[in-house]
Amino acid sequence: MAGPGRKSVRSTDHAWLITAPLILFAVVCSTLTSLVAERPFGDWPLAIVLLLAMVAAGLPVLNFTVRRQSVGVTLTEIPLVLAFYLTPPLTVVVTYTVAAVLTHLWHRMGNTKLWFNVARAAAGSSLAVLVLQLFPPLRGVGPGTWVTLFTAAIMVNLVSMTSVAGVYTLLQGWQTGREAFRKSPSLLVAPAINIVAGLIILILITSTWWSLLLLAALISALALVYRAYAQFFRQHRTLADMYELSRAVSGSGQDGALADALLARVRTLMQAEYATLWLPAQSRHPEVLLTSRIADSGLLDVAPTPAELRERVREKGQTVVLGRGAVGDAELRGALSKQRIKDVIVVPLRSGQAVVGTLEVANRLGASNSFVRTDVPLLETVAAHAAVALENSRLVDRLRHDADHDALTKLPNRRRLTAAVAEAVKIRAPGEVVALLLFDVDRLRQVNESLGHAAGDKVLVEVAERLRTCAPSSALVGRAGGDEFLVTLRLESAEAALELAGQLREQIRDEMLFDALTLDVDTAVGVAVHPDHGSDAVTLLQRVDLAATAAKSVPGNVQLYSPALESRSLRRLGLAGDLRRALDDGGLQVYFQPKVTLRDRRLVGVECLARWEHPAHGTVAPDDFVAVAEHTGQLGRLTEFVLRESLRRSRDWQHGEQPLAVSVNLAARTLTDQHFPALVRELLDEYGVPPQRLTLEITEAGVLDGTERPIPTLRRLRDLGVRLSVDDFGTGNSSLAQLRRLPVHEVKVDRSFVQGMATDPGDLAIVNAVVTLSQQFGLAVVAEGVESELTLELLQDIGCEIGQGFLFSRPLPYERLEAWFAAQVDPEAVPAGELPRLRVVP
């Protein structure tokens, strides 16, 4: 589009408002001259010779460079001075006017320009001969004659400059006209030199006509010198312009201003009215069509030439030249004529062997000028520089795009998202929030491990596509890293953000097919909003990450950020070093919670639970320090510590001449350790505990993760004779039928169902089904969370065998467990070789 500040330009037809008064002025001056001159006309043979001289002097334009500015000069003043001296006054007017007609017809000017130039020539020459009548008659070639002829000749130039300035004022405004008047004195230097040269020639020919021979020799020599001068300066100017263009183009490729730097300089270099750059659509780059026009300060998004011309150059890869003296397609020449394009050069832009666009110039400045074949190599050289700069610019753009986008999903990456959030919080409008929704894809690691990373990549691409499709059009969807995707947009409140998070999660939850395998895609969603949860992008991203982590353990898997999440996370971060020291110094303890038979309340074992009393923070929740151990690589040490303490107490605690059975919880990650079964065997041998007295409990989510990953480790543990138990059963998405393929011995019903079975028929039905099916599969069932007599009776009624909970005992340290055991067991009632039976709890 055209840049701002474009001036309103009138049509050149308005020049008749200046041409008509000039013609009238010429008629008036010529009439007055005819009345006062003794001999207005005459000497026509000599006038014809002077006419030829005027035409010969007016056709070539001599260009000289003065102070880095090009000045065009004609020699018409030289024969004009001779005409003033040698012919009658009105003969001079006719001769000069006819010479102007012939000269401008040769230059093929339009009618408006032709008649304006003829009118100013007639007006200037008629005023000059009238001024001559005011001076004394010319006698000889002395100083008086010099002054008279100089004054008359300079009057022609004054009229010419005044009329041109008037046309500029009329067509382009008074500022342009004032600028033309301001430059007028400097433009009189060249005519003054020509007038002096004409006077010198007059002196020579009045002395002897033989001096014409010497003048002819001098003019020929000067012509040769000027030709060499013009060629040298043309080459120098071209090289200088090419250097400036190359430097400007190279420097503008980095900031996206290539077209602006290129087209204006190409138009100036080629002295053209238009310069056009065309780049067809390529990959993610849209089509570019920009034109620089001499009358505009900006760029146009249209081209003066037909599109067929550029398409032909692109297809054939060859330069096309159309204009005067050039042979071309008649149809194209006709189309150019309709667009008022007299000549054009179109060259291809190449990247290697491929043509990636075109560069063209149209309408050589000057009515008589046109492009020639020698201009083609120059424009092709410019095109080569432009093509290299264009490729560099697109390379930089590609690198910038790659730096801000994820290579796999093509979504904005964390760097781009951070910048977008930072920009969004700066311009937040009143009554709205900037919402961040972080989607964490569930079980992606298991997909990578079981099906390979190619399958994991397909999952990520599919999730990205679903989010891109389902998210509102105003949202920015990006990949925050790994298996996390971020959606950010403006909403009216945090509640609206939570609602949208839930809707998007449900919309992207669907089956995903990989050949013959079907996967369920699920996500946990964290939500944070500005300004409630942070004032900058870094804080918001950190807090939405915390919310996404917490969302994995809440119903609905959608979590709004709260300060409690951050305090817990910071606390866990600070516990990492303290946990290492606690493991080194024995700062952790193992507590024991009894497991009893529900029918006759006999003690069958204890569950061993790690506890940590921090000197500064007090009691640390097991979920917190186990998570810290997992993330800091201390899980193995923690598991070994609990195993050692449990087996040691089992060995030392002799009741009924049998070691006490112990149960130890395992994290899912422990099952990926190939050395763990060997460690268990070594510890069993070290403490002399039979393998069947050790039960290892793994959560349902850890043992039934949809992959075969934990199976080898479980089988090796079973081969050792260790009992295996599925903990927290019922909280995941597995079924009892899936347990049939696992080498487990026991199922522990999650406490949430056991505690609710006395009041919720649904929970009672779930527990009943688990007990019944487990017994059919030959699995023992342990009910967690037995806290009331009513629950105990219900469990007995449905046939559950073992229970643990606060009804029997809370987890106790070893010393208190001994006291509890002594208080609960009736020693006289314990037959030899049987398990101790607890007293009935009132």
CSV table of N, CA, C and O in Angstrom, one decimal, residues 285-345:
chain,number,residue,atom,x,y,z
A,285,HIS,N,5.1,-19.2,3.7
A,285,HIS,CA,5.3,-17.8,3.3
A,285,HIS,C,4.2,-17.4,2.3
A,285,HIS,O,4.0,-18.1,1.3
A,286,PRO,N,3.4,-16.4,2.6
A,286,PRO,CA,2.3,-16.0,1.7
A,286,PRO,C,2.9,-15.3,0.5
A,286,PRO,O,4.1,-14.9,0.4
A,287,GLU,N,2.1,-15.0,-0.5
A,287,GLU,CA,2.5,-14.3,-1.7
A,287,GLU,C,2.9,-12.9,-1.4
A,287,GLU,O,2.2,-12.2,-0.5
A,288,VAL,N,3.9,-12.4,-2.0
A,288,VAL,CA,4.4,-11.0,-1.8
A,288,VAL,C,4.3,-10.3,-3.2
A,288,VAL,O,4.9,-10.8,-4.1
A,289,LEU,N,3.6,-9.2,-3.3
A,289,LEU,CA,3.6,-8.3,-4.5
A,289,LEU,C,3.7,-6.9,-4.0
A,289,LEU,O,2.7,-6.3,-3.5
A,290,LEU,N,4.9,-6.3,-4.2
A,290,LEU,CA,5.1,-4.9,-3.7
A,290,LEU,C,5.7,-4.1,-4.8
A,290,LEU,O,6.6,-4.6,-5.6
A,291,THR,N,5.3,-2.8,-4.9
A,291,THR,CA,5.8,-1.9,-6.0
A,291,THR,C,6.2,-0.6,-5.4
A,291,THR,O,5.4,0.0,-4.6
A,292,SER,N,7.3,-0.1,-5.8
A,292,SER,CA,7.8,1.3,-5.5
A,292,SER,C,7.5,2.2,-6.7
A,292,SER,O,7.9,1.9,-7.8
A,293,ARG,N,6.8,3.3,-6.4
A,293,ARG,CA,6.5,4.2,-7.5
A,293,ARG,C,7.1,5.6,-7.2
A,293,ARG,O,7.1,5.9,-6.0
A,294,ILE,N,7.5,6.3,-8.2
A,294,ILE,CA,8.3,7.5,-7.9
A,294,ILE,C,7.5,8.5,-7.2
A,294,ILE,O,8.0,9.4,-6.5
A,295,ALA,N,6.2,8.5,-7.4
A,295,ALA,CA,5.3,9.6,-6.8
A,295,ALA,C,4.9,9.2,-5.4
A,295,ALA,O,4.2,10.0,-4.7
A,296,ASP,N,5.3,8.0,-4.8
A,296,ASP,CA,4.8,7.6,-3.5
A,296,ASP,C,5.9,7.4,-2.6
A,296,ASP,O,7.0,6.9,-3.0
A,297,SER,N,5.7,7.7,-1.3
A,297,SER,CA,6.7,7.5,-0.3
A,297,SER,C,6.7,6.1,0.3
A,297,SER,O,7.7,5.6,0.9
A,298,GLY,N,5.6,5.3,0.1
A,298,GLY,CA,5.5,4.0,0.6
A,298,GLY,C,5.5,3.0,-0.6
A,298,GLY,O,5.9,3.3,-1.7
A,299,LEU,N,5.1,1.7,-0.3
A,299,LEU,CA,5.0,0.7,-1.3
A,299,LEU,C,3.6,0.4,-1.6
A,299,LEU,O,2.7,0.4,-0.7
A,300,LEU,N,3.3,0.1,-2.9
A,300,LEU,CA,2.0,-0.4,-3.3
A,300,LEU,C,1.9,-1.9,-3.3
A,300,LEU,O,2.9,-2.6,-3.5
A,301,ASP,N,0.7,-2.4,-3.0
A,301,ASP,CA,0.5,-3.9,-3.1
A,301,ASP,C,-0.1,-4.3,-4.4
A,301,ASP,O,-0.7,-5.4,-4.5
A,302,VAL,N,0.1,-3.5,-5.4
A,302,VAL,CA,-0.3,-3.9,-6.8
A,302,VAL,C,0.9,-3.6,-7.7
A,302,VAL,O,1.9,-3.0,-7.4
A,303,ALA,N,0.7,-4.2,-9.0
A,303,ALA,CA,1.8,-4.0,-10.0
A,303,ALA,C,1.2,-3.4,-11.2
A,303,ALA,O,0.0,-3.7,-11.6
A,304,PRO,N,1.9,-2.5,-11.9
A,304,PRO,CA,1.4,-1.9,-13.1
A,304,PRO,C,1.3,-2.8,-14.3
A,304,PRO,O,0.7,-2.6,-15.3
A,305,THR,N,2.1,-3.9,-14.3
A,305,THR,CA,2.2,-4.9,-15.4
A,305,THR,C,1.3,-6.1,-15.1
A,305,THR,O,0.9,-6.4,-14.0
A,306,PRO,N,0.8,-6.7,-16.2
A,306,PRO,CA,-0.1,-7.9,-16.0
A,306,PRO,C,0.7,-9.1,-15.4
A,306,PRO,O,1.9,-9.3,-15.5
A,307,ALA,N,-0.1,-9.9,-14.6
A,307,ALA,CA,0.4,-11.0,-13.9
A,307,ALA,C,1.0,-12.1,-14.9
A,307,ALA,O,1.9,-12.8,-14.5
A,308,GLU,N,0.4,-12.1,-16.1
A,308,GLU,CA,0.9,-13.1,-17.1
A,308,GLU,C,2.4,-12.9,-17.4
A,308,GLU,O,3.1,-13.9,-17.6
A,309,LEU,N,2.8,-11.7,-17.4
A,309,LEU,CA,4.2,-11.4,-17.7
A,309,LEU,C,5.2,-12.1,-16.6
A,309,LEU,O,6.2,-12.7,-16.9
A,310,ARG,N,4.8,-11.9,-15.3
A,310,ARG,CA,5.6,-12.5,-14.3
A,310,ARG,C,5.6,-14.0,-14.3
A,310,ARG,O,6.6,-14.7,-14.0
A,311,GLU,N,4.4,-14.6,-14.5
A,311,GLU,CA,4.2,-16.0,-14.6
A,311,GLU,C,5.1,-16.6,-15.7
A,311,GLU,O,5.7,-17.7,-15.5
A,312,ARG,N,5.1,-15.9,-16.8
A,312,ARG,CA,6.0,-16.4,-17.9
A,312,ARG,C,7.4,-16.4,-17.6
A,312,ARG,O,8.1,-17.4,-17.9
A,313,VAL,N,7.9,-15.4,-16.9
A,313,VAL,CA,9.3,-15.4,-16.5
A,313,VAL,C,9.6,-16.5,-15.5
A,313,VAL,O,10.6,-17.1,-15.5
A,314,ARG,N,8.6,-16.7,-14.6
A,314,ARG,CA,8.8,-17.8,-13.6
A,314,ARG,C,8.9,-19.1,-14.2
A,314,ARG,O,9.7,-20.0,-13.8
A,315,GLU,N,8.0,-19.4,-15.2
A,315,GLU,CA,7.9,-20.7,-15.8
A,315,GLU,C,9.2,-21.0,-16.7
A,315,GLU,O,9.7,-22.1,-16.6
A,316,LYS,N,9.5,-20.0,-17.5
A,316,LYS,CA,10.7,-20.2,-18.4
A,316,LYS,C,12.0,-19.9,-17.8
A,316,LYS,O,13.1,-20.4,-18.3
A,317,GLY,N,12.0,-19.1,-16.7
A,317,GLY,CA,13.3,-18.8,-16.1
A,317,GLY,C,14.2,-17.9,-16.9
A,317,GLY,O,15.4,-17.9,-16.8
A,318,GLN,N,13.6,-17.1,-17.8
A,318,GLN,CA,14.4,-16.2,-18.7
A,318,GLN,C,13.9,-14.8,-18.6
A,318,GLN,O,12.7,-14.5,-18.3
A,319,THR,N,14.8,-13.8,-18.8
A,319,THR,CA,14.5,-12.4,-18.7
A,319,THR,C,13.6,-12.0,-19.9
A,319,THR,O,13.8,-12.5,-21.0
A,320,VAL,N,12.6,-11.1,-19.6
A,320,VAL,CA,11.8,-10.6,-20.6
A,320,VAL,C,12.0,-9.1,-20.7
A,320,VAL,O,11.9,-8.4,-19.7
A,321,VAL,N,12.2,-8.6,-22.0
A,321,VAL,CA,12.3,-7.1,-22.2
A,321,VAL,C,11.3,-6.7,-23.2
A,321,VAL,O,11.2,-7.3,-24.3
A,322,LEU,N,10.4,-5.8,-22.8
A,322,LEU,CA,9.4,-5.3,-23.7
A,322,LEU,C,9.5,-3.8,-23.8
A,322,LEU,O,9.6,-3.1,-22.7
A,323,GLY,N,9.3,-3.2,-25.0
A,323,GLY,CA,9.4,-1.7,-25.1
A,323,GLY,C,9.8,-1.3,-26.5
A,323,GLY,O,9.8,-2.1,-27.4
A,324,ARG,N,10.3,-0.1,-26.6
A,324,ARG,CA,10.7,0.4,-27.9
A,324,ARG,C,11.9,-0.4,-28.4
A,324,ARG,O,12.9,-0.5,-27.7
A,325,GLY,N,11.9,-0.8,-29.6
A,325,GLY,CA,13.0,-1.5,-30.2
A,325,GLY,C,13.1,-2.9,-29.8
A,325,GLY,O,14.1,-3.6,-30.2
A,326,ALA,N,12.2,-3.4,-28.9
A,326,ALA,CA,12.3,-4.8,-28.4
A,326,ALA,C,11.2,-5.6,-29.0
A,326,ALA,O,10.1,-5.2,-29.2
A,327,VAL,N,11.6,-6.8,-29.5
A,327,VAL,CA,10.6,-7.7,-30.1
A,327,VAL,C,10.0,-8.5,-29.0
A,327,VAL,O,10.7,-9.1,-28.1
A,328,GLY,N,8.7,-8.5,-29.0
A,328,GLY,CA,8.0,-9.3,-27.9
A,328,GLY,C,6.6,-9.7,-28.4
A,328,GLY,O,6.2,-9.5,-29.5
A,329,ASP,N,5.9,-10.3,-27.5
A,329,ASP,CA,4.5,-10.8,-27.7
A,329,ASP,C,3.6,-9.6,-27.9
A,329,ASP,O,3.5,-8.7,-27.1
A,330,ALA,N,2.9,-9.6,-29.1
A,330,ALA,CA,2.0,-8.5,-29.4
A,330,ALA,C,0.9,-8.4,-28.4
A,330,ALA,O,0.5,-7.2,-28.1
A,331,GLU,N,0.4,-9.5,-27.9
A,331,GLU,CA,-0.7,-9.4,-26.9
A,331,GLU,C,-0.2,-8.8,-25.6
A,331,GLU,O,-0.9,-7.9,-25.1
A,332,LEU,N,1.0,-9.1,-25.2
A,332,LEU,CA,1.6,-8.5,-24.0
A,332,LEU,C,1.8,-7.0,-24.2
A,332,LEU,O,1.6,-6.2,-23.3
A,333,ARG,N,2.3,-6.7,-25.4
A,333,ARG,CA,2.6,-5.3,-25.7
A,333,ARG,C,1.3,-4.5,-25.6
A,333,ARG,O,1.3,-3.4,-25.2
A,334,GLY,N,0.2,-5.1,-26.1
A,334,GLY,CA,-1.0,-4.4,-26.1
A,334,GLY,C,-1.5,-4.2,-24.7
A,334,GLY,O,-2.1,-3.2,-24.3
A,335,ALA,N,-1.3,-5.3,-23.8
A,335,ALA,CA,-1.7,-5.1,-22.4
A,335,ALA,C,-0.9,-4.1,-21.7
A,335,ALA,O,-1.5,-3.3,-20.9
A,336,LEU,N,0.4,-4.0,-22.0
A,336,LEU,CA,1.2,-2.9,-21.4
A,336,LEU,C,0.8,-1.5,-21.9
A,336,LEU,O,0.7,-0.6,-21.1
A,337,SER,N,0.4,-1.4,-23.2
A,337,SER,CA,0.0,-0.1,-23.7
A,337,SER,C,-1.3,0.3,-23.0
A,337,SER,O,-1.5,1.5,-22.7
A,338,LYS,N,-2.2,-0.6,-22.7
A,338,LYS,CA,-3.4,-0.2,-22.0
A,338,LYS,C,-3.1,0.3,-20.6
A,338,LYS,O,-3.9,1.1,-20.1
A,339,GLN,N,-2.1,-0.2,-20.0
A,339,GLN,CA,-1.7,0.2,-18.6
A,339,GLN,C,-0.7,1.4,-18.7
A,339,GLN,O,-0.2,1.8,-17.6
A,340,ARG,N,-0.5,2.0,-19.8
A,340,ARG,CA,0.4,3.1,-20.0
A,340,ARG,C,1.8,2.8,-19.6
A,340,ARG,O,2.5,3.6,-19.0
A,341,ILE,N,2.2,1.6,-19.9
A,341,ILE,CA,3.6,1.1,-19.7
A,341,ILE,C,4.3,1.1,-21.0
A,341,ILE,O,3.9,0.3,-21.9
A,342,LYS,N,5.3,1.9,-21.2
A,342,LYS,CA,6.0,2.0,-22.5
A,342,LYS,C,7.1,1.0,-22.6
A,342,LYS,O,7.4,0.5,-23.7
A,343,ASP,N,7.7,0.6,-21.5
A,343,ASP,CA,8.8,-0.4,-21.6
A,343,ASP,C,8.9,-1.1,-20.2
A,343,ASP,O,8.6,-0.5,-19.1
A,344,VAL,N,9.4,-2.3,-20.2
A,344,VAL,CA,9.6,-3.1,-18.9
A,344,VAL,C,10.7,-4.1,-19.1
A,344,VAL,O,10.9,-4.6,-20.2
A,345,ILE,N,11.4,-4.4,-18.0
A,345,ILE,CA,12.3,-5.5,-17.9
A,345,ILE,C,11.9,-6.3,-16.7
A,345,ILE,O,11.8,-5.8,-15.6
